[in-house]
XYZ file of C-alpha atoms in Angstrom:
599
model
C -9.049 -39.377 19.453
C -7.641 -41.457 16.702
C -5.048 -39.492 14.505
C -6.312 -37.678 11.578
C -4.639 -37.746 8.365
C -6.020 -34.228 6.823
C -7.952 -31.193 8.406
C -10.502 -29.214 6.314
C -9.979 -25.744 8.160
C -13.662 -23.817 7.675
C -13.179 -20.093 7.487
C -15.697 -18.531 10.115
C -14.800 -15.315 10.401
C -17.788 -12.551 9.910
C -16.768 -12.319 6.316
C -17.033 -15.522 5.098
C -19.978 -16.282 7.702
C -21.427 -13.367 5.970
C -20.783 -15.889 2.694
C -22.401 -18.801 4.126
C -19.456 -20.561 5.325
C -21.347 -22.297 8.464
C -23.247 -24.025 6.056
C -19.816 -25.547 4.149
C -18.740 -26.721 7.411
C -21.696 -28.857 7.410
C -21.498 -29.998 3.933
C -18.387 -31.294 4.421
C -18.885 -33.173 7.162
C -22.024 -34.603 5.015
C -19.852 -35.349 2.233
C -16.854 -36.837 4.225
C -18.884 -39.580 6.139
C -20.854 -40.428 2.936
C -17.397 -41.463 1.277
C -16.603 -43.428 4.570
C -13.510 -40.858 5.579
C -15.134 -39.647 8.938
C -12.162 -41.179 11.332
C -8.991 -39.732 8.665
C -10.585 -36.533 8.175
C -11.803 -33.706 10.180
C -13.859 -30.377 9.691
C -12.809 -27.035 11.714
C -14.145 -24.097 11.545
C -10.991 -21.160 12.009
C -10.140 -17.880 11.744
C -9.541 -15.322 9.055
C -6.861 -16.594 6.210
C -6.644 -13.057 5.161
C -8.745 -13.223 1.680
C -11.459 -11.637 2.809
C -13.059 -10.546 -0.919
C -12.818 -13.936 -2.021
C -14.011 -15.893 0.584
C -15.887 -18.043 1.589
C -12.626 -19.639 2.018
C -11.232 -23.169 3.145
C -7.542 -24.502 3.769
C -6.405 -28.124 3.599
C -3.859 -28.924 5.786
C -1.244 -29.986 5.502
C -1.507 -29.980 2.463
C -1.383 -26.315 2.475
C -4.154 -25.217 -0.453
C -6.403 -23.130 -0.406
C -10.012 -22.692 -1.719
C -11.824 -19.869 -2.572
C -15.045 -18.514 -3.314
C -16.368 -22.034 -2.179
C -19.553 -22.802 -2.746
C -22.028 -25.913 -1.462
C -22.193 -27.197 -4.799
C -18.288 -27.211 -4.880
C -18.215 -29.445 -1.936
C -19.010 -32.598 -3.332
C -15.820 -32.015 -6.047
C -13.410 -31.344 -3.262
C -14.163 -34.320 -1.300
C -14.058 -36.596 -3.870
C -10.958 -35.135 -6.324
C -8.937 -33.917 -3.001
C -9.423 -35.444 -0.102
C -10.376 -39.018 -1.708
C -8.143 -38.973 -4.773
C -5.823 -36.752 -3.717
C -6.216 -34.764 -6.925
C -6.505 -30.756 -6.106
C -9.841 -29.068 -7.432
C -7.118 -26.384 -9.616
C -10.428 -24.181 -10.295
C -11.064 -23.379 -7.168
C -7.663 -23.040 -5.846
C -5.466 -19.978 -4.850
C -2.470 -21.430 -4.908
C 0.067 -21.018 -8.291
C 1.912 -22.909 -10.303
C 5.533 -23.494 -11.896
C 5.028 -22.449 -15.594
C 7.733 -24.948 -16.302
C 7.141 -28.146 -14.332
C 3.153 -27.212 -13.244
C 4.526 -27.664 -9.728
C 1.601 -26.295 -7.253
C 3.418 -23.492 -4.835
C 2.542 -24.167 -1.295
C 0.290 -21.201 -0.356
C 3.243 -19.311 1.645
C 5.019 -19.076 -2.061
C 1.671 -17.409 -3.541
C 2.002 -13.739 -4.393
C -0.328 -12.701 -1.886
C 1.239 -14.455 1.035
C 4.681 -14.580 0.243
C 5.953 -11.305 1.808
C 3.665 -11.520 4.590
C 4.502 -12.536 8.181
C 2.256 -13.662 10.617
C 3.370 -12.683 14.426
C 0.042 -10.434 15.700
C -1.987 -13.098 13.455
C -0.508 -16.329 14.326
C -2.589 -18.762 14.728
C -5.197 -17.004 12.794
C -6.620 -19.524 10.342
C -4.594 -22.397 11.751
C -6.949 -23.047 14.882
C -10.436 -23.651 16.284
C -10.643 -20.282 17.991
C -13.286 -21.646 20.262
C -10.666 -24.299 21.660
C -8.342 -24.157 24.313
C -6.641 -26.793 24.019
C -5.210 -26.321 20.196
C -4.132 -22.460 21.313
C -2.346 -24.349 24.142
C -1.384 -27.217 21.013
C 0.435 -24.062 19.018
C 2.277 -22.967 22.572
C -0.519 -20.974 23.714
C -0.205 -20.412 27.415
C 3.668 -21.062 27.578
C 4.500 -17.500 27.677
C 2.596 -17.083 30.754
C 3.645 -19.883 32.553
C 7.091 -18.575 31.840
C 6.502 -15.248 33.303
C 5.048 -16.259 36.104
C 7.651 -18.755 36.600
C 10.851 -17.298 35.928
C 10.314 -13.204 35.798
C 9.907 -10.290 37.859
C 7.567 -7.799 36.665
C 10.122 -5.512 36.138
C 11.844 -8.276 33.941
C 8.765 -8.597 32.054
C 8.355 -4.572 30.890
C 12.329 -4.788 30.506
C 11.469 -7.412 27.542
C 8.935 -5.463 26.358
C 10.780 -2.139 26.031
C 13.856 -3.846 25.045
C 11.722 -5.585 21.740
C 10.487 -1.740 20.914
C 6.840 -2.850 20.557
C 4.892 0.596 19.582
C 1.443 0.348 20.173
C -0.619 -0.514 16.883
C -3.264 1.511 17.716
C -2.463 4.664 15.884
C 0.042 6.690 18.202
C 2.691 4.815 18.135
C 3.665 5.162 21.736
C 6.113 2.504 22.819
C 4.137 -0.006 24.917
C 7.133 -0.806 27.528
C 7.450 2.640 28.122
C 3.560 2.414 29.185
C 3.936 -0.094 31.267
C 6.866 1.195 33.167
C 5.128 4.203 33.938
C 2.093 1.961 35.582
C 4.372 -0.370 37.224
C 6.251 2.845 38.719
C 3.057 4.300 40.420
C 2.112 3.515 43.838
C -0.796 1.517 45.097
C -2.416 -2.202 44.624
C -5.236 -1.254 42.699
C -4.265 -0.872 39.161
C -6.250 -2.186 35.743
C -5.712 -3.226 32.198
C -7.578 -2.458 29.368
C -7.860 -3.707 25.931
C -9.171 -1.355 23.367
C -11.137 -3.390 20.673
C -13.228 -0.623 20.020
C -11.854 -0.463 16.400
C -14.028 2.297 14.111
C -12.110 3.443 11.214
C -13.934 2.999 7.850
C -12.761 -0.618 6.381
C -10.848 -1.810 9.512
C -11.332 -5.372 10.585
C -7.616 -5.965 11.954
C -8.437 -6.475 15.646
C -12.024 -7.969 14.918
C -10.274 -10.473 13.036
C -7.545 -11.457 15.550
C -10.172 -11.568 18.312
C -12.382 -14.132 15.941
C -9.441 -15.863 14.643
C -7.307 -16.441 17.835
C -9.241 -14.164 21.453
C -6.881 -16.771 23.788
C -3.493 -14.691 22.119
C -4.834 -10.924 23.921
C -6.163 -12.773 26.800
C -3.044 -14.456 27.611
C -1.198 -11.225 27.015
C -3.418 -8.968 29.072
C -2.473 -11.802 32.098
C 0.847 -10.991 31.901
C 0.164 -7.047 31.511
C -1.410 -7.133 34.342
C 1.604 -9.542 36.042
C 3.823 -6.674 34.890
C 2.188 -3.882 36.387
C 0.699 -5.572 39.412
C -2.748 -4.792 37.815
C -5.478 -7.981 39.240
C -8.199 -6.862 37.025
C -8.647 -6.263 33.242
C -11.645 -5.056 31.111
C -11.999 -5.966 26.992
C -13.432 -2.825 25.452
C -15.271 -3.990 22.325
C -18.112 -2.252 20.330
C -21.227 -4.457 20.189
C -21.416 -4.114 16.333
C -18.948 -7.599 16.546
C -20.916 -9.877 18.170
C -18.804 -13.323 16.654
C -15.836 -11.565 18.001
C -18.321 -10.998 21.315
C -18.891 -14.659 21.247
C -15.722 -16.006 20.588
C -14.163 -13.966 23.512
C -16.887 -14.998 26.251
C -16.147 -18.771 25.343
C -12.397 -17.858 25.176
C -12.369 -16.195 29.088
C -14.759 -19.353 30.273
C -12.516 -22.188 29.031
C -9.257 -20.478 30.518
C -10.631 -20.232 34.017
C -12.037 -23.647 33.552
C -8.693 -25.076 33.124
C -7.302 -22.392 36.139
C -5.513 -20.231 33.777
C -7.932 -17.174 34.788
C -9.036 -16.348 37.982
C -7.317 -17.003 41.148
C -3.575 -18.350 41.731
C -2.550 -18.582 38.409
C -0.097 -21.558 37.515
C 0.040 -22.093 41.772
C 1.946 -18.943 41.568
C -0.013 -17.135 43.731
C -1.116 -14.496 41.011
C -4.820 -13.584 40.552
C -6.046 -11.773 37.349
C -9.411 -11.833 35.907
C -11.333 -9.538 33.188
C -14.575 -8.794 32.255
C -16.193 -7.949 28.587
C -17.691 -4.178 28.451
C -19.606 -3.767 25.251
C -19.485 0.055 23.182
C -22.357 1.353 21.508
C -20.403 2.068 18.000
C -19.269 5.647 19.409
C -15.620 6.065 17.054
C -14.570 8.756 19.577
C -14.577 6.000 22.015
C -11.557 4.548 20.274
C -9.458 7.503 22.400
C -8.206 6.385 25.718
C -9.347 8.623 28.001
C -12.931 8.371 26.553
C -13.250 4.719 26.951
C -12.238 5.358 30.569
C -15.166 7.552 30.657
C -17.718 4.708 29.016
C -16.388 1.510 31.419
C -17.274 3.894 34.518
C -20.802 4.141 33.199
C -20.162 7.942 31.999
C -20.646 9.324 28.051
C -17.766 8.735 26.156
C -16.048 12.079 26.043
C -12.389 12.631 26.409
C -10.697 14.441 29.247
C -7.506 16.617 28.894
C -4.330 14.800 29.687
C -2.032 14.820 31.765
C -3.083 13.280 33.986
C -2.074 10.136 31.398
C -4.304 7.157 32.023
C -1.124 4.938 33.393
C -1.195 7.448 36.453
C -5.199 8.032 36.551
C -7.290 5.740 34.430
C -10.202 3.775 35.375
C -11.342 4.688 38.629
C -8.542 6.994 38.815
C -6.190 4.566 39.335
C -3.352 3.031 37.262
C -4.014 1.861 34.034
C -2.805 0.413 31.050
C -4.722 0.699 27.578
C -3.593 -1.194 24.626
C -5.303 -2.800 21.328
C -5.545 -5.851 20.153
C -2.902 -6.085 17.893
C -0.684 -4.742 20.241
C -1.295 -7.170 22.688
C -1.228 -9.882 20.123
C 2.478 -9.391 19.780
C 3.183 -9.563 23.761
C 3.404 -13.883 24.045
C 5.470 -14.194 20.630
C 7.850 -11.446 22.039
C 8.167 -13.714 25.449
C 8.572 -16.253 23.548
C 11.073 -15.916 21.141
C 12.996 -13.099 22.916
C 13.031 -9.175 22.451
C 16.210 -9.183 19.896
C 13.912 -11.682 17.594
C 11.121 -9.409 17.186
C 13.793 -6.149 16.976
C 15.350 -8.592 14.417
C 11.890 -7.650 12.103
C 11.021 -4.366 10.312
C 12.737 -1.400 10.651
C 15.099 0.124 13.638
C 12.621 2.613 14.686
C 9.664 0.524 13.901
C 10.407 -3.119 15.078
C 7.938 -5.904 14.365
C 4.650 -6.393 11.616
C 1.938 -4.146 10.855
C -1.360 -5.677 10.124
C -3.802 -3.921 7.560
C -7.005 -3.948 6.139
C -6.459 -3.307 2.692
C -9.787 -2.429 0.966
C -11.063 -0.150 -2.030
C -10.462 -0.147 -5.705
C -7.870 -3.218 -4.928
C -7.909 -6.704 -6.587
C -7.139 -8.917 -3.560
C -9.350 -7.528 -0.679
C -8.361 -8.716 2.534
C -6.211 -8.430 5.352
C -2.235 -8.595 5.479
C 0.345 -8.644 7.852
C 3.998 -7.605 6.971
C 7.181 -6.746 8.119
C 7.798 -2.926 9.058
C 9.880 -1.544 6.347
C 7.862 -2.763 3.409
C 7.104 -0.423 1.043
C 3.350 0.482 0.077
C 4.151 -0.574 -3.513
C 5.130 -4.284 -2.315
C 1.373 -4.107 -0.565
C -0.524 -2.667 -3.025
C 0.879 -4.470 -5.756
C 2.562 -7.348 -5.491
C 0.095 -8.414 -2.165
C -2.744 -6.946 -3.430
C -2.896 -7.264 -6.679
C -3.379 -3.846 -7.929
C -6.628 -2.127 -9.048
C -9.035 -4.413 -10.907
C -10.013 -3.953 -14.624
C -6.779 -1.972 -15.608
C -7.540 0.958 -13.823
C -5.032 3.602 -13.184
C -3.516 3.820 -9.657
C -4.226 7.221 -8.051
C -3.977 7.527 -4.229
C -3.735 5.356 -1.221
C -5.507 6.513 2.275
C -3.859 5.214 5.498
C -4.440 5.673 8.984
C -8.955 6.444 8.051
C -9.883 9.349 9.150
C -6.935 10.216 11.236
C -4.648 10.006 8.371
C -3.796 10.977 4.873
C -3.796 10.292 1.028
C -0.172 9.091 -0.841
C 0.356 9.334 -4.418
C 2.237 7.108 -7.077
C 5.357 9.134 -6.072
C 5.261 8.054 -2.677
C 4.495 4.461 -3.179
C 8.122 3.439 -2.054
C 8.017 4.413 1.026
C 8.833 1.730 3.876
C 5.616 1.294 6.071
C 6.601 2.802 9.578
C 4.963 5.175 11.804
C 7.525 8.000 11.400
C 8.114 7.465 7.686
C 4.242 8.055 6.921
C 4.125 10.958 9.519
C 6.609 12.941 7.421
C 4.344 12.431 4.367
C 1.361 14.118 6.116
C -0.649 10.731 6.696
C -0.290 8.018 9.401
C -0.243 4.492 10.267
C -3.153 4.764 12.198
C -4.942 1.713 13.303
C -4.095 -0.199 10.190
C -7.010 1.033 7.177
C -5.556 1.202 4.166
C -7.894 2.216 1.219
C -6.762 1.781 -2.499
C -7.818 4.930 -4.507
C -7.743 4.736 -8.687
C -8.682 7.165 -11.505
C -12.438 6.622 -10.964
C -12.178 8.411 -7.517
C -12.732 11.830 -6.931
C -10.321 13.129 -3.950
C -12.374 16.032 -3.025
C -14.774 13.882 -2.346
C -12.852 11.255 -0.524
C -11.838 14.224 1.913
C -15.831 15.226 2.156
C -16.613 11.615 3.047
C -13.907 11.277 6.056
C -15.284 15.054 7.136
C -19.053 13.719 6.717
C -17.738 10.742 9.209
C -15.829 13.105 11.573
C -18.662 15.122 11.860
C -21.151 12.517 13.134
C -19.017 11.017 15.439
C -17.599 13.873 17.223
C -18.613 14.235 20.587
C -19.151 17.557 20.967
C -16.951 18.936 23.869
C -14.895 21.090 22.172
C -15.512 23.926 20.281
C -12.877 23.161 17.321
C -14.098 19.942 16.738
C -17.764 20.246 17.437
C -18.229 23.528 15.056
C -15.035 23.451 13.623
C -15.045 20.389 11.459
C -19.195 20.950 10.827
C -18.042 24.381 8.759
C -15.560 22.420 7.210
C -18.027 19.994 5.860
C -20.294 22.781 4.347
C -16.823 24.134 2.587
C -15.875 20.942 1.262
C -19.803 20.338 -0.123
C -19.835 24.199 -1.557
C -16.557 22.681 -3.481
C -18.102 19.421 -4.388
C -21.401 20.887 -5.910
C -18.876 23.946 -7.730
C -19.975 26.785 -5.399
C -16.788 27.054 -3.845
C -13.931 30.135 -4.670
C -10.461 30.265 -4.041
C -11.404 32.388 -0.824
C -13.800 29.019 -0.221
C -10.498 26.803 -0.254
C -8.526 29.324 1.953
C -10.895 29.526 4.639
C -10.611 25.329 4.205
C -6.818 25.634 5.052
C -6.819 27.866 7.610
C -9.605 26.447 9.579
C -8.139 22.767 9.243
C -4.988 24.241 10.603
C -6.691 25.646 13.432
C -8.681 22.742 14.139
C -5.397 20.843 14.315
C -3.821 23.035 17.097
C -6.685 23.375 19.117
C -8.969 20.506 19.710
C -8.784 18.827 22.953
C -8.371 14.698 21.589
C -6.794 12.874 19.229
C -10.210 12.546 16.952
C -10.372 16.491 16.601
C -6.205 17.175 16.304
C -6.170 14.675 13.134
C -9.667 15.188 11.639
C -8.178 17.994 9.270
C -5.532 15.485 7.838
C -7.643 13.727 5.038
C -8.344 17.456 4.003
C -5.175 18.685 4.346
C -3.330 16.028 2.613
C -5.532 15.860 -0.662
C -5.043 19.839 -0.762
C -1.379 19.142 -0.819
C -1.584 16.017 -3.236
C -4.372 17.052 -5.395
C -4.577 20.520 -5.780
C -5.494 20.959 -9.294
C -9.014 18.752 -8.405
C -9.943 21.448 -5.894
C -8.899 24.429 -8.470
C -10.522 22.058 -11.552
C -13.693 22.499 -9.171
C -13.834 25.532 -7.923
C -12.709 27.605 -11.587
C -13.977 25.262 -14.207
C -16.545 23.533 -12.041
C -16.005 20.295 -12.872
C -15.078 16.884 -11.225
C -12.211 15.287 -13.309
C -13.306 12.101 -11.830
C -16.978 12.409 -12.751
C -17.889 11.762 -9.449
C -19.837 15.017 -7.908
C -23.184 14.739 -9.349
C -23.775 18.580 -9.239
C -21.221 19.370 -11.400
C -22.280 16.813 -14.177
C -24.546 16.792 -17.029
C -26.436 14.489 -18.892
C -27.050 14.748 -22.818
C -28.659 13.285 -25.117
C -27.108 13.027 -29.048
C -30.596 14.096 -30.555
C -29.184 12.997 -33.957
C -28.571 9.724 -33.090
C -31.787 9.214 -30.818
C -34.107 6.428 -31.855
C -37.050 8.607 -30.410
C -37.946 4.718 -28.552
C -38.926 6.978 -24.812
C -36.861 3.962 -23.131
C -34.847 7.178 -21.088
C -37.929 8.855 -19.796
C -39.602 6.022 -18.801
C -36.900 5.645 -16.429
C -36.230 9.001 -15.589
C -38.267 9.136 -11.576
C -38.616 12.949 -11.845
C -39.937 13.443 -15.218
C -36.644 16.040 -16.528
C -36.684 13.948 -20.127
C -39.379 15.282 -23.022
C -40.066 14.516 -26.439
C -42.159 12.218 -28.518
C -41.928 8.320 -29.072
C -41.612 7.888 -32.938
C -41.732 11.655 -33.941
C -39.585 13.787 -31.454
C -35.943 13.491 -30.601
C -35.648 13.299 -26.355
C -33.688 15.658 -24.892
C -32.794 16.568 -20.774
C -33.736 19.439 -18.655
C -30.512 19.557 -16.695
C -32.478 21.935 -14.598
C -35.068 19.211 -13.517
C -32.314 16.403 -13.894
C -30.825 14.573 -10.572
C -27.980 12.980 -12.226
C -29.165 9.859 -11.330
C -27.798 7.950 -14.377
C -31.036 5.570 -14.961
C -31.556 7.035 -18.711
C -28.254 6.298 -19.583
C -28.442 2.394 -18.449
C -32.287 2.319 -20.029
C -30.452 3.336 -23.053
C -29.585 0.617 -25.773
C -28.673 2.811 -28.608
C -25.550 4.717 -26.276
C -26.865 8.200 -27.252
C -26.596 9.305 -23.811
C -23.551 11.212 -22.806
C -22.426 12.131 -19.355
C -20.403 15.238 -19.526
């Protein structure tokens, strides 16, 4: 293939396929051959680049510029200003400028990328994903062949515990320690598992590094199983990703093409292969021992522990269950070497965090940084802050499992003790920006509304438990509640926590607990002057109409789909029967005289 001067790098991940992105790709390739550039220039489609709200997104390399919120119409420009004239499109672009000499900042000196660091998403955005051979162009493979090559297994867990990799999937637990518990147990059966059965509200982390780069976790989970003298691996991923899906089956059927799956790996006498088992959506699933239960054909339901699934997983043998992210960090840690990747973040929280940062946030998108950063440096300088000069009220880490932070906490370093302490938790990597518009009673009904529907039922404390807490938080929200109301709500999430039998029902209180402890005066503003600072609970609000400033025009009750508005066009003032009224808010958009109040 003739050498290419400049690569047009497609984003194809769901979001910006979502956006229409495929249809760029061809576009592009439309617009290059008409201008005669076919053999200098090449389209790729590639992973996420981490703008996710913005997309659909393109990169020029090596040029290093990105594009965003591309459009087919925009196509035509680029090609002809950019890649023809060499003359960025600045419109479109994302990268900044020197306010003194207009100098364009390569993207990795933009505010949003500059404090990240890629090591779980390397390679994301860089290659084709459906590829092998630019994953093995980037050094993909080479920690493998050096395993196989040169280590033991026990030389291979020593790196691992020696880098202090925790596992990214919420707990925390340090993933060498796993493995030397495996490799310690008896017997030539043994497995490893990759959870990708990610379900927190507004996570994408591991879908993205499974569309962006699947050969980085399938390479790792070769040399897990190396490790721990495991022949046999399953991927874990719910069905509700099928480009991830895709990406992964093409991924596992090039690399035993080319012999680096299957039988006798590298000649070095090492056999591994793995298999794809799809979830049906089930969040509880997420917990280890349940996803044992679902690959062995069984509902998902947890089992107590111990047993611990590196003595009795799947089959009831041996096994080691990681996530995707985790595993994404195993070939850069072979690779460059356990002090390098200690050499990142913090001491008792080595390495990068990835997150999905999402809500009331101006850049939407996903981030990876170093361990130690604070949540002001991500919200903030990273994301942006909250659009249209809203005021900053709460951040929510960790989904379900975790906790809301206020202003005061915002410098905190990112760690998975640090955010323990304050009464939330890494978690899988969700973080939700809250501002003044939010209502954190009802952010703590929502997570209970989702904990509810998800839980499997086995245990009394979770199955019951969190379903009363549900009806106490929605007597709150609609101003029924008391002081006794709010409690019973403490003393039941409390219980909740110290008796469920998983993970799913021991954290489901925190969302509750933590917004009790932040935002206090919201529940008491509820429950004694039943109200909703936020204006957010539609039982507790009102509409009204100014009668002396109503045009008598009948614009509101046309609107109004349960007839609570009365009065008479030209003679009568309107007015609302807040008895009738479902706070629906269509009278006071119909309304082009602003005489309608919500109170």
């Amino acid at each position: 293939m003739p050498y290419k001067r400049t690569q047009v790098l497609v984003c194809a991940g769901t979001g910006c396929t979502i956006g229409n992105s495929g249809e760029l790709i061809e576009e592009f390739e439309k617009e290059i051959k008409s201008m005669g550039l076919g053999r200098e220039i090449e389209v790729l489609r590639t992973g996420c680049l981490g703008l996710c709200g913005a997309g659909p997104n393109i990169s020029i390399y090596p040029d290093n510029i990105i594009y965003k919120g591309v459009k087919k119409e925009d196509v035509k420009e680029i090609v002809m200003e950019h890649l023809y004239k060499g003359r960025p499109v600045q419109r479109l672009m994302l990268n900044e400028a020197d306010q003194e000499t207009k100098e364009i900042y390569d993207i990795n000196h933009t505010r949003f990328y500059a404090k990240q660091k890629r090591v779980a998403l390397h390679n994301c955005g860089v290659i084709d994903p459906e590829n092998i051979e630019e994953y093995i162009g980037q050094d993909g493979y080479f920690a493998l062949g050096q395993v196989l090559s040169q280590m033991t297994s026990q030389e291979v867990v020593d790196v691992i515990k020696k880098s202090g990799l925790r596992g990214r999937g919420g707990g925390g637990f340090p993933t060498g320690l796993k493995w030397q518990f495996a490799l310690d147990e008896p017997g030539e059966e043994k497995y490893v598992i990759c959870n990708a059965d990610e379900g927190d509200p507004g996570a994408f982390m591991d879908r993205s590094i499974l569309e962006g780069n699947p050969h980085s976790v399938i390479e790792a989970m070769i040399i897990a199983g190396y490790a721990i003298g495991a022949h046999y691996g399953y991927i874990y991923i719910r069905a509700e990703y099928p480009i991830a899906v895709e990406r992964l089956k093409t991924a596992i059927a090039q690399a035993k093409e080319l012999g680096l799956l299957g039988n006798n790996i590298f000649d070095s006498g090492f056999d591994f292969d793995l298999e794809i088992r799809l979830g049906a959506g089930a969040f509880v699933c997420g917990e280890e021992t349940a996803l044992i239960q679902s690959i062995q054909g069984e509902r998902g339901m947890p089992i107590s522990k111990p047993p611990f699934p590196a003595h009795k997983g799947v089959w009831g043998k041996p096994t080691i269950i990681n996530n995707v992210e985790t595993f994404a960090n195993i070939a850069q840690i072979i690779l460059n070497g356990a002090d390098w990747f200690r050499s990142i973040g913090t001491e008792s929280s080595p390495g990068t965090k990835v997150f999905a940062l999402g809500g009331k946030i101006t850049n939407t998108g996903l981030v990876e940084v170093p361990m130690g950063t604070t949540l002001r440096e991500v919200i903030y300088e990273i994301g942006g802050g909250c659009p249209n000069h809203k005021r900053f009220k709460a951040v929510q880490t960790g989904g379900p499992s975790g906790g809301c932070l206020t202003e005061d906490q915002l410098d905190t370093p990112i760690g998975f003790d640090e955010l323990v302490k304050l009464g939330s938790m890494m978690g899988s990597g969700g973080m939700i920006v809250l501002d003044e518009d939010n209502c954190m009673v009802d952010v703590a009904r929502f997570y209970m509304d989702f904990i509810v529907d998800e839980s499997c039922g086995k245990c009394t404390p979770c199955r019951v438990g969190t379903k009363r807490m549900l009806e106490l938080l929605e007597q709150i929200c609609d101003g029924q509640g008391t002081m006794e109301t709010l409690d019973e709500l403490e003393t039941l999430a409390m219980t909740i926590k110290d008796t469920a039998l998983c993970g799913l029902g021991q954290s489901a209180p925190n969302p509750v607990l933590s917004t009790i402890t932040q935002f206090r005066d919201e529940y008491i503003a509820h429950i004694v002057d039943k109200r909703c600072p936020a204006g957010v609970c539609k039982k507790l609000l009102r509409y009204e109409i100014d009668k002396d400033e109503c045009r008598k025009c009948g614009l509101c009750a046309r609107q109004c789909p349960v007839g609570a508005i009365s009065g008479k066009i030209g003679k009568e003032a309107f007015e609302i029967d807040p008895e009738k009224c479902i706070r629906c808010g269509l009278c006071m958009k119909a309304c082009h005289f602003k005489v309608i109040e919500r109170k």
